[in-house]
Amino acid sequence: MSRPSFDHATEAFDFIDRLENLPSPQEVMKETANSFSLFGFENFIITGIPNPKERFEQAVLLKKWPAGWFETYAREDYVRVDPVIRLCRNTVQPFEWSEAPYDREREPRAAEVMDRATDFRMKDGFCLPIHGINGYEACFSMSGVDLDLSSRTKPALHLMAMYAFERTRQLLNPLPCRGADLLTPREREALMWAAAGKSAADTGDILGITERTVTAHIASACQKLDATNKTQAVARAMQYKLIRI
Amino acid sequence: MTRVHVITRDNRALYEECIQQFYRLRYQIFVGERGWDSLRGADGLEIDTYDNEHAIYLLAIDAGRVVGGQRLYPTLLPHMISEVFPHLVQLGIPQAADIFEWTRYFVVKERRTGRTDCRLLAAMQEFCLEKNISEVTAVVEMWWLPRWQQTGFKVRPLGLPQIIEGQPCIAAAIEISAASLEHVRELAGLRGPSLVQQAITSPSAQRVPHAAA
């Protein structure tokens, strides 16, 4: 290993302690940049994963990205084709960028985003998906050229990333992604039971509320989701991952 | 309407049927769904050393049906972190009269919309606040950590994550506070307490135990 070895466990616990006292996202950015540079990381981004109605720029919580790359990524709407983002949606485990599959032939845009990232010294990376409550999805993705990524360092990075994400989320907004709280818990519940084949009357019995109230929740969900009826609302809610079956 | 019932050695006689359901669900979820092979047995029930007279169960029950559960156990006794997972802890195992270990948490599949989770989390904190329990410790799969944090839990790691049954897991301590209880209630739109405590000497003992649930 090129770097002098340091105690990554102690670094992780100290980092988590330090985060607690940081007053602003800007300070979290600096502290995170410092600590992760010990593992060779040069860049990172903490972002919500935008639903189809949101723009990427609105979902970003915190970033230290090279000048030019953020603008390029946003302009090209790479978030829709990025294989790292795609894998993020489908796993709860952290992964290396090289583990995010795509087909170079059939998915030229996916290849493009990975290639152009390399031009910005974002050669290799490590990504932690966050699957929160209410369908909230986010990730912490970090990268560099010469990374100290091993079975020894990954658990420390995993834990540090999770706490850096949480501190950032706390400082910015309790629930930063509008997509996540688009529907109220009751609206989601009503749609879940509709998806399971229950009538409004059945759902009312299950939830201990009247049929009329269930119908009102579903009507309100339809409006928010731009859906013309219950079936379309269920389909949209599943597509946006606001409900799961 | 789902309520969370406190079951201890003192009132367990009221809940024998629910406890059996709880053991069966634990088997279905931890062995069947999650594939914890070390718990696999022949009878379709998952019961371990810590299901003894010291265990406190907080079960979400809806019309006699268990839809979620969790267990609290005193850390002054040998418990899972001290006996089974001490290698997960690098920062000292918390053991005190007001610290309990929190295990066997689950919600049945069709109730995983978030609200039942929030109700169980709220009930656990209500119980702890009432009994002056200041902290609970737990071993949890890492992907759960942000969910806890988003419900307002203040979580302190006890060590670095390690792979258990194929999943990165961590030992952690959660500080119990009125503020975090309020946070989860607000998040899920829960008004008032979720806990039900039936004493065996009360008139309700004469009734079928969960007919009113």
Coordinates of C-alpha atoms in Angstrom, one line a residue:
Chain A
M1 CA 0.0 0.0 0.0
S2 CA 1.3 3.4 -1.0
R3 CA -0.1 5.3 2.0
P4 CA 1.1 4.9 5.6
S5 CA -1.5 2.8 7.3
F6 CA -3.6 4.6 9.8
D7 CA -6.2 3.2 12.2
H8 CA -9.3 3.4 10.0
A9 CA -11.6 2.3 12.9
T10 CA -10.5 5.1 15.2
E11 CA -10.7 7.5 12.3
A12 CA -14.3 6.4 11.6
F13 CA -15.5 6.8 15.2
D14 CA -13.7 10.2 15.6
F15 CA -15.3 11.4 12.3
I16 CA -18.8 10.4 13.6
D17 CA -18.1 12.3 16.8
R18 CA -16.9 15.4 15.0
L19 CA -19.9 15.4 12.7
E20 CA -22.2 15.9 15.6
N21 CA -20.9 19.3 16.4
L22 CA -20.7 20.7 12.9
P23 CA -23.1 23.6 12.5
S24 CA -23.5 23.8 8.8
P25 CA -23.6 21.7 5.6
Q26 CA -20.5 23.6 4.5
E27 CA -18.6 22.4 7.5
V28 CA -19.8 18.8 6.9
M29 CA -18.5 19.1 3.4
K30 CA -15.1 20.1 4.5
E31 CA -14.8 17.5 7.3
T32 CA -16.1 14.8 4.9
A33 CA -13.6 15.8 2.2
N34 CA -10.7 15.7 4.7
S35 CA -11.6 12.4 6.3
F36 CA -12.4 10.6 3.0
S37 CA -9.2 11.9 1.4
L38 CA -7.3 9.7 3.9
F39 CA -8.8 6.8 1.8
G40 CA -7.8 8.4 -1.5
F41 CA -11.1 9.9 -2.3
E42 CA -11.0 13.3 -4.2
N43 CA -14.7 13.9 -4.9
F44 CA -18.1 13.0 -3.5
I45 CA -21.7 13.7 -3.8
I46 CA -24.6 13.2 -1.4
T47 CA -27.9 13.3 -3.3
G48 CA -31.5 12.2 -3.3
I49 CA -32.4 10.1 -6.3
P50 CA -34.9 12.3 -8.3
N51 CA -38.2 10.8 -9.2
P52 CA -39.3 11.2 -12.9
K53 CA -40.8 14.6 -12.1
E54 CA -37.8 16.1 -10.3
R55 CA -34.6 17.5 -11.7
F56 CA -31.2 16.2 -10.5
E57 CA -30.0 19.6 -9.3
Q58 CA -33.0 19.8 -6.9
A59 CA -32.2 16.5 -5.3
V60 CA -28.5 17.2 -4.5
L61 CA -27.8 17.7 -0.8
L62 CA -24.0 18.2 -0.7
K63 CA -21.2 17.9 -3.2
K64 CA -17.5 18.2 -3.8
W65 CA -17.4 17.6 -7.5
P66 CA -14.8 18.9 -10.0
A67 CA -15.6 22.2 -11.7
G68 CA -17.5 21.5 -14.9
W69 CA -18.6 18.0 -14.1
F70 CA -21.7 18.9 -12.2
E71 CA -22.9 21.3 -15.0
T72 CA -22.2 18.6 -17.6
Y73 CA -24.0 15.9 -15.5
A74 CA -27.0 18.1 -15.0
R75 CA -27.2 19.4 -18.6
E76 CA -26.9 15.9 -20.0
D77 CA -29.4 14.5 -17.5
Y78 CA -27.0 11.7 -16.8
V79 CA -28.8 10.7 -13.7
R80 CA -31.4 8.9 -15.8
V81 CA -28.7 6.7 -17.5
D82 CA -26.0 6.4 -14.8
P83 CA -25.4 2.7 -14.0
V84 CA -24.3 3.7 -10.5
I85 CA -27.6 5.4 -9.9
R86 CA -29.4 2.4 -11.4
L87 CA -27.7 -0.1 -9.1
C88 CA -28.3 2.3 -6.2
R89 CA -32.1 1.9 -6.6
N90 CA -31.8 -1.9 -6.6
T91 CA -29.5 -2.7 -3.7
V92 CA -29.2 -1.7 -0.1
Q93 CA -25.5 -2.7 0.0
P94 CA -22.5 -0.4 -0.7
F95 CA -20.7 -1.3 -4.0
E96 CA -17.7 -0.2 -6.1
W97 CA -18.5 1.6 -9.3
S98 CA -16.9 -1.2 -11.2
E99 CA -19.6 -3.5 -9.9
A100 CA -22.5 -1.5 -11.5
P101 CA -23.4 -3.4 -14.6
Y102 CA -24.2 -1.9 -18.0
D103 CA -23.9 -3.0 -21.6
R104 CA -21.4 -0.9 -23.5
E105 CA -23.0 -1.8 -26.9
R106 CA -26.6 -1.5 -26.1
E107 CA -26.3 1.3 -23.5
P108 CA -24.0 3.9 -25.1
R109 CA -25.2 6.7 -22.8
A110 CA -24.3 4.6 -19.7
A111 CA -20.8 4.1 -21.2
E112 CA -20.6 7.8 -22.0
V113 CA -21.3 8.9 -18.4
M114 CA -18.7 6.5 -17.0
D115 CA -16.1 7.5 -19.6
R116 CA -16.6 11.2 -19.2
A117 CA -16.4 10.8 -15.4
T118 CA -12.9 9.4 -15.9
D119 CA -11.9 12.6 -17.6
F120 CA -12.6 14.4 -14.3
R121 CA -10.3 12.1 -12.3
M122 CA -13.4 10.1 -11.2
K123 CA -11.9 6.8 -12.3
D124 CA -13.0 4.5 -9.5
G125 CA -15.7 5.0 -6.9
F126 CA -17.6 3.6 -4.0
C127 CA -21.3 4.2 -3.5
L128 CA -23.6 3.8 -0.6
P129 CA -27.3 3.6 -1.4
I130 CA -29.7 4.9 1.2
H131 CA -33.3 3.5 1.4
G132 CA -35.1 5.6 3.9
I133 CA -38.7 5.5 5.1
N134 CA -41.6 6.6 3.0
G135 CA -39.8 5.5 -0.2
Y136 CA -37.1 8.1 0.2
E137 CA -34.0 7.1 -1.9
A138 CA -30.6 8.7 -1.8
C139 CA -26.9 7.9 -2.2
F140 CA -23.4 8.9 -1.1
S141 CA -21.1 8.3 -4.0
M142 CA -17.3 9.0 -3.8
S143 CA -14.5 8.7 -6.2
G144 CA -10.9 9.2 -7.0
V145 CA -7.9 7.8 -8.9
D146 CA -5.9 5.9 -6.2
L147 CA -8.4 4.5 -3.7
D148 CA -7.6 2.5 -0.5
L149 CA -10.6 0.2 -0.9
S150 CA -10.4 -3.2 0.7
S151 CA -12.4 -5.5 2.9
R152 CA -10.5 -3.8 5.8
T153 CA -11.4 -0.2 4.9
K154 CA -14.9 -0.7 3.4
P155 CA -16.7 -1.2 6.7
A156 CA -15.2 2.1 8.1
L157 CA -16.2 3.9 4.9
H158 CA -19.7 2.4 5.0
L159 CA -20.3 3.7 8.5
M160 CA -18.7 7.1 7.9
A161 CA -20.8 7.6 4.7
M162 CA -24.0 6.7 6.5
Y163 CA -23.3 9.3 9.3
A164 CA -22.2 12.0 6.9
F165 CA -25.4 11.5 5.0
E166 CA -27.5 11.7 8.1
R167 CA -25.8 14.8 9.4
T168 CA -26.3 16.5 6.1
R169 CA -29.9 15.5 5.9
Q170 CA -30.5 16.8 9.5
L171 CA -28.9 20.1 8.7
L172 CA -30.7 20.7 5.4
N173 CA -34.2 19.4 6.0
P174 CA -35.8 16.5 7.8
L175 CA -37.1 15.0 4.5
P176 CA -35.2 16.7 1.7
C177 CA -36.7 14.8 -1.2
R178 CA -40.2 16.1 -2.2
G179 CA -41.0 12.9 -3.9
A180 CA -40.7 11.1 -0.6
D181 CA -43.4 13.0 1.2
L182 CA -45.6 13.6 -1.8
L183 CA -48.1 11.2 -0.3
T184 CA -49.2 11.1 3.3
P185 CA -48.8 7.8 5.2
R186 CA -52.6 7.3 5.0
E187 CA -52.7 7.9 1.3
R188 CA -49.9 5.4 0.8
E189 CA -51.6 2.9 3.0
A190 CA -54.9 3.2 1.1
L191 CA -53.0 2.7 -2.2
M192 CA -51.2 -0.3 -0.8
W193 CA -54.4 -2.0 0.1
A194 CA -55.9 -1.1 -3.3
A195 CA -52.9 -2.7 -4.9
A196 CA -53.6 -5.8 -2.8
G197 CA -57.1 -6.0 -4.3
K198 CA -59.0 -4.6 -1.3
S199 CA -62.1 -2.4 -1.8
A200 CA -62.4 0.9 -0.1
A201 CA -64.8 -0.7 2.4
D202 CA -62.3 -3.6 3.2
T203 CA -59.5 -1.0 3.5
G204 CA -61.6 1.0 5.9
D205 CA -62.2 -2.1 8.1
I206 CA -58.5 -2.9 8.1
L207 CA -57.4 0.6 9.0
G208 CA -60.2 1.3 11.4
I209 CA -61.5 4.3 9.4
T210 CA -64.7 4.8 7.3
E211 CA -65.0 3.9 3.6
R212 CA -65.6 7.5 2.8
T213 CA -62.3 8.5 4.4
V214 CA -60.5 5.8 2.4
T215 CA -62.1 7.1 -0.8
A216 CA -61.0 10.6 0.1
H217 CA -57.4 9.5 0.7
I218 CA -57.4 7.7 -2.7
A219 CA -58.9 10.8 -4.5
S220 CA -56.3 13.0 -2.9
A221 CA -53.5 10.6 -4.0
C222 CA -54.9 10.5 -7.5
Q223 CA -54.7 14.3 -7.7
K224 CA -51.1 14.4 -6.4
L225 CA -50.0 11.7 -8.8
D226 CA -51.8 13.2 -11.8
A227 CA -53.8 10.0 -12.1
T228 CA -57.2 9.7 -13.6
N229 CA -58.3 6.8 -11.4
K230 CA -57.2 4.4 -8.6
T231 CA -55.6 1.9 -11.0
Q232 CA -53.4 4.6 -12.5
A233 CA -52.6 6.0 -9.1
V234 CA -51.4 2.6 -7.9
A235 CA -49.3 2.1 -11.0
R236 CA -47.7 5.6 -10.6
A237 CA -47.1 5.2 -6.9
M238 CA -45.3 1.9 -7.6
Q239 CA -43.3 3.4 -10.5
Y240 CA -42.1 6.3 -8.2
K241 CA -41.5 3.7 -5.5
L242 CA -43.9 5.5 -3.1
I243 CA -45.4 2.1 -2.3
R244 CA -44.1 -1.4 -2.4
I245 CA -45.9 -4.7 -2.5
Chain B
M1 CA -57.0 -0.9 15.0
T2 CA -53.4 -1.9 15.8
R3 CA -52.2 -1.6 19.3
V4 CA -48.9 -2.6 20.8
H5 CA -49.3 -4.9 23.9
V6 CA -46.7 -5.2 26.6
I7 CA -46.3 -8.8 27.6
T8 CA -44.1 -9.8 30.6
R9 CA -44.0 -12.8 32.8
D10 CA -46.7 -11.2 34.9
N11 CA -49.4 -11.1 32.3
R12 CA -48.2 -13.7 29.8
A13 CA -51.1 -16.0 30.6
L14 CA -53.4 -13.6 28.9
Y15 CA -51.4 -13.8 25.6
E16 CA -50.3 -17.5 25.2
E17 CA -52.0 -17.6 21.7
C18 CA -50.3 -14.4 20.6
I19 CA -46.9 -15.5 21.9
Q20 CA -47.2 -18.7 19.8
Q21 CA -48.1 -16.6 16.7
F22 CA -45.0 -14.4 17.5
Y23 CA -42.7 -17.5 17.6
R24 CA -44.2 -18.8 14.4
L25 CA -43.9 -15.4 12.6
R26 CA -40.3 -15.1 13.8
Y27 CA -39.5 -18.4 12.2
Q28 CA -41.3 -17.4 8.9
I29 CA -39.4 -14.1 8.8
F30 CA -36.0 -14.7 10.2
V31 CA -35.5 -18.2 8.9
G32 CA -37.8 -18.2 5.9
E33 CA -37.5 -14.7 4.5
R34 CA -34.1 -13.6 5.8
G35 CA -32.4 -17.0 5.7
W36 CA -30.8 -17.0 9.2
D37 CA -29.9 -20.7 8.9
S38 CA -28.5 -21.0 12.4
L39 CA -32.1 -20.6 13.7
R40 CA -33.5 -23.4 11.5
G41 CA -35.4 -26.1 13.4
A42 CA -38.1 -28.7 12.8
D43 CA -41.1 -27.2 14.6
G44 CA -41.6 -24.0 12.6
L45 CA -41.1 -21.9 15.8
E46 CA -38.2 -19.7 16.5
I47 CA -37.4 -19.6 20.2
D48 CA -34.0 -18.9 21.7
T49 CA -32.3 -18.8 25.1
Y50 CA -33.5 -15.3 25.8
D51 CA -37.2 -16.2 25.5
N52 CA -37.3 -16.6 29.3
E53 CA -39.0 -15.0 32.3
H54 CA -36.8 -11.8 31.8
A55 CA -38.0 -11.1 28.3
I56 CA -40.4 -8.3 27.6
Y57 CA -42.4 -8.5 24.4
L58 CA -44.0 -5.5 22.7
L59 CA -46.4 -7.0 20.1
A60 CA -48.4 -5.1 17.5
I61 CA -51.8 -6.9 17.6
D62 CA -54.7 -6.2 15.3
A63 CA -58.0 -8.1 16.1
G64 CA -56.1 -11.0 17.6
R65 CA -53.5 -11.1 14.9
V66 CA -49.9 -10.4 15.6
V67 CA -48.6 -8.0 12.8
G68 CA -45.3 -7.0 14.3
G69 CA -43.1 -7.7 17.3
Q70 CA -40.0 -6.9 19.3
R71 CA -38.3 -8.0 22.5
L72 CA -36.4 -6.2 25.3
Y73 CA -34.0 -8.0 27.6
P74 CA -31.9 -6.7 30.5
T75 CA -28.2 -6.1 29.7
L76 CA -27.1 -6.9 33.2
L77 CA -27.8 -10.5 32.3
P78 CA -25.9 -12.4 29.7
H79 CA -27.5 -11.2 26.5
M80 CA -27.0 -11.6 22.7
I81 CA -24.4 -8.8 22.3
S82 CA -22.4 -10.1 25.3
E83 CA -22.7 -13.8 24.4
V84 CA -23.2 -14.1 20.7
F85 CA -21.9 -10.9 19.1
P86 CA -19.2 -9.5 21.4
H87 CA -16.8 -9.3 18.4
L88 CA -19.1 -6.6 16.9
V89 CA -18.2 -4.3 19.7
Q90 CA -15.0 -2.3 19.9
L91 CA -16.2 0.6 22.1
G92 CA -17.4 -1.3 25.1
I93 CA -20.6 -3.3 25.7
P94 CA -23.2 -1.1 27.5
Q95 CA -24.5 -2.9 30.5
A96 CA -26.6 -1.2 33.2
A97 CA -29.9 -1.5 35.0
D98 CA -31.4 1.1 32.7
I99 CA -30.1 -0.3 29.4
F100 CA -32.0 -3.1 27.7
E101 CA -31.2 -5.1 24.6
W102 CA -33.7 -4.8 21.7
T103 CA -34.0 -7.9 19.5
R104 CA -36.3 -9.9 17.2
Y105 CA -37.9 -6.8 15.7
F106 CA -40.2 -7.4 12.7
V107 CA -43.3 -6.3 10.8
V108 CA -45.3 -8.9 8.8
K109 CA -45.0 -8.5 5.0
E110 CA -48.3 -6.9 4.2
R111 CA -47.9 -4.2 6.9
R112 CA -44.5 -2.9 5.7
T113 CA -45.9 0.5 4.6
G114 CA -44.0 2.4 7.3
R115 CA -46.8 3.1 9.7
T116 CA -46.7 -0.2 11.6
D117 CA -42.9 0.2 11.9
C118 CA -43.4 3.7 13.3
R119 CA -46.0 2.4 15.7
L120 CA -43.7 -0.3 17.0
L121 CA -40.8 2.2 17.3
A122 CA -43.0 4.7 19.1
A123 CA -44.3 2.0 21.5
M124 CA -40.8 0.8 22.3
Q125 CA -39.8 4.3 23.3
E126 CA -43.0 4.9 25.3
F127 CA -42.3 1.8 27.2
C128 CA -38.7 2.7 27.9
L129 CA -39.6 6.3 29.0
E130 CA -42.2 4.9 31.4
K131 CA -39.7 2.4 32.9
N132 CA -36.8 4.8 33.0
I133 CA -34.8 2.9 30.4
S134 CA -32.3 5.4 29.0
E135 CA -30.8 3.3 26.2
V136 CA -31.4 0.2 24.2
T137 CA -28.7 -1.7 22.4
A138 CA -29.2 -3.8 19.2
V139 CA -27.5 -5.6 16.3
V140 CA -29.0 -4.3 13.1
E141 CA -28.5 -4.7 9.4
M142 CA -26.7 -1.5 8.2
W143 CA -29.4 -0.5 5.7
W144 CA -31.8 -0.1 8.6
L145 CA -29.6 2.6 10.2
P146 CA -30.8 5.6 8.1
R147 CA -34.4 4.5 8.6
W148 CA -33.9 4.6 12.4
Q149 CA -32.2 8.0 12.0
Q150 CA -35.0 9.4 9.9
T151 CA -37.5 8.4 12.6
G152 CA -35.5 10.5 15.0
F153 CA -33.4 7.9 16.8
K154 CA -30.1 9.0 18.1
V155 CA -27.8 6.1 17.2
R156 CA -24.3 5.5 18.5
P157 CA -22.2 2.8 16.9
L158 CA -20.5 0.3 19.2
G159 CA -18.1 -1.0 16.5
L160 CA -17.6 -1.2 12.8
P161 CA -20.0 -3.1 10.6
Q162 CA -19.3 -6.8 10.0
I163 CA -20.9 -9.4 7.8
I164 CA -23.5 -11.7 9.6
E165 CA -25.5 -14.2 7.5
G166 CA -24.4 -12.4 4.4
Q167 CA -25.4 -8.9 5.5
P168 CA -23.3 -6.0 6.9
C169 CA -24.5 -5.6 10.5
I170 CA -23.6 -3.3 13.3
A171 CA -24.0 -3.2 17.0
A172 CA -25.4 0.1 18.2
A173 CA -26.9 1.9 21.1
I174 CA -30.0 4.1 20.8
E175 CA -30.6 6.9 23.3
I176 CA -34.2 7.0 24.4
S177 CA -35.8 10.5 24.6
A178 CA -39.1 12.2 24.6
A179 CA -37.9 14.2 21.6
S180 CA -37.3 11.1 19.5
L181 CA -40.7 9.6 20.5
E182 CA -42.4 12.9 19.4
H183 CA -40.4 12.8 16.1
V184 CA -41.7 9.3 15.1
R185 CA -45.2 10.1 16.2
E186 CA -45.3 13.2 14.1
L187 CA -43.8 11.4 11.1
A188 CA -46.4 8.7 11.1
G189 CA -49.3 10.9 12.3
L190 CA -49.8 8.9 15.5
R191 CA -51.8 10.7 18.1
G192 CA -51.3 9.6 21.7
P193 CA -49.9 6.4 23.1
S194 CA -49.7 3.2 21.2
L195 CA -49.1 1.0 24.2
V196 CA -51.6 -1.3 25.9
Q197 CA -50.7 -2.8 29.3
Q198 CA -53.1 -5.3 30.7
A199 CA -52.6 -6.5 34.2
I200 CA -53.8 -10.0 35.0
T201 CA -55.6 -8.8 38.1
S202 CA -57.7 -6.3 36.3
P203 CA -61.3 -7.0 35.2
S204 CA -60.1 -7.3 31.6
A205 CA -58.4 -10.6 32.6
Q206 CA -61.9 -12.1 32.7
R207 CA -62.4 -11.3 29.0
V208 CA -61.0 -13.1 26.0
P209 CA -57.6 -11.2 26.1
H210 CA -57.4 -9.6 22.7
A211 CA -61.1 -9.3 21.8
A212 CA -61.0 -5.6 22.5
A213 CA -57.8 -5.0 20.6

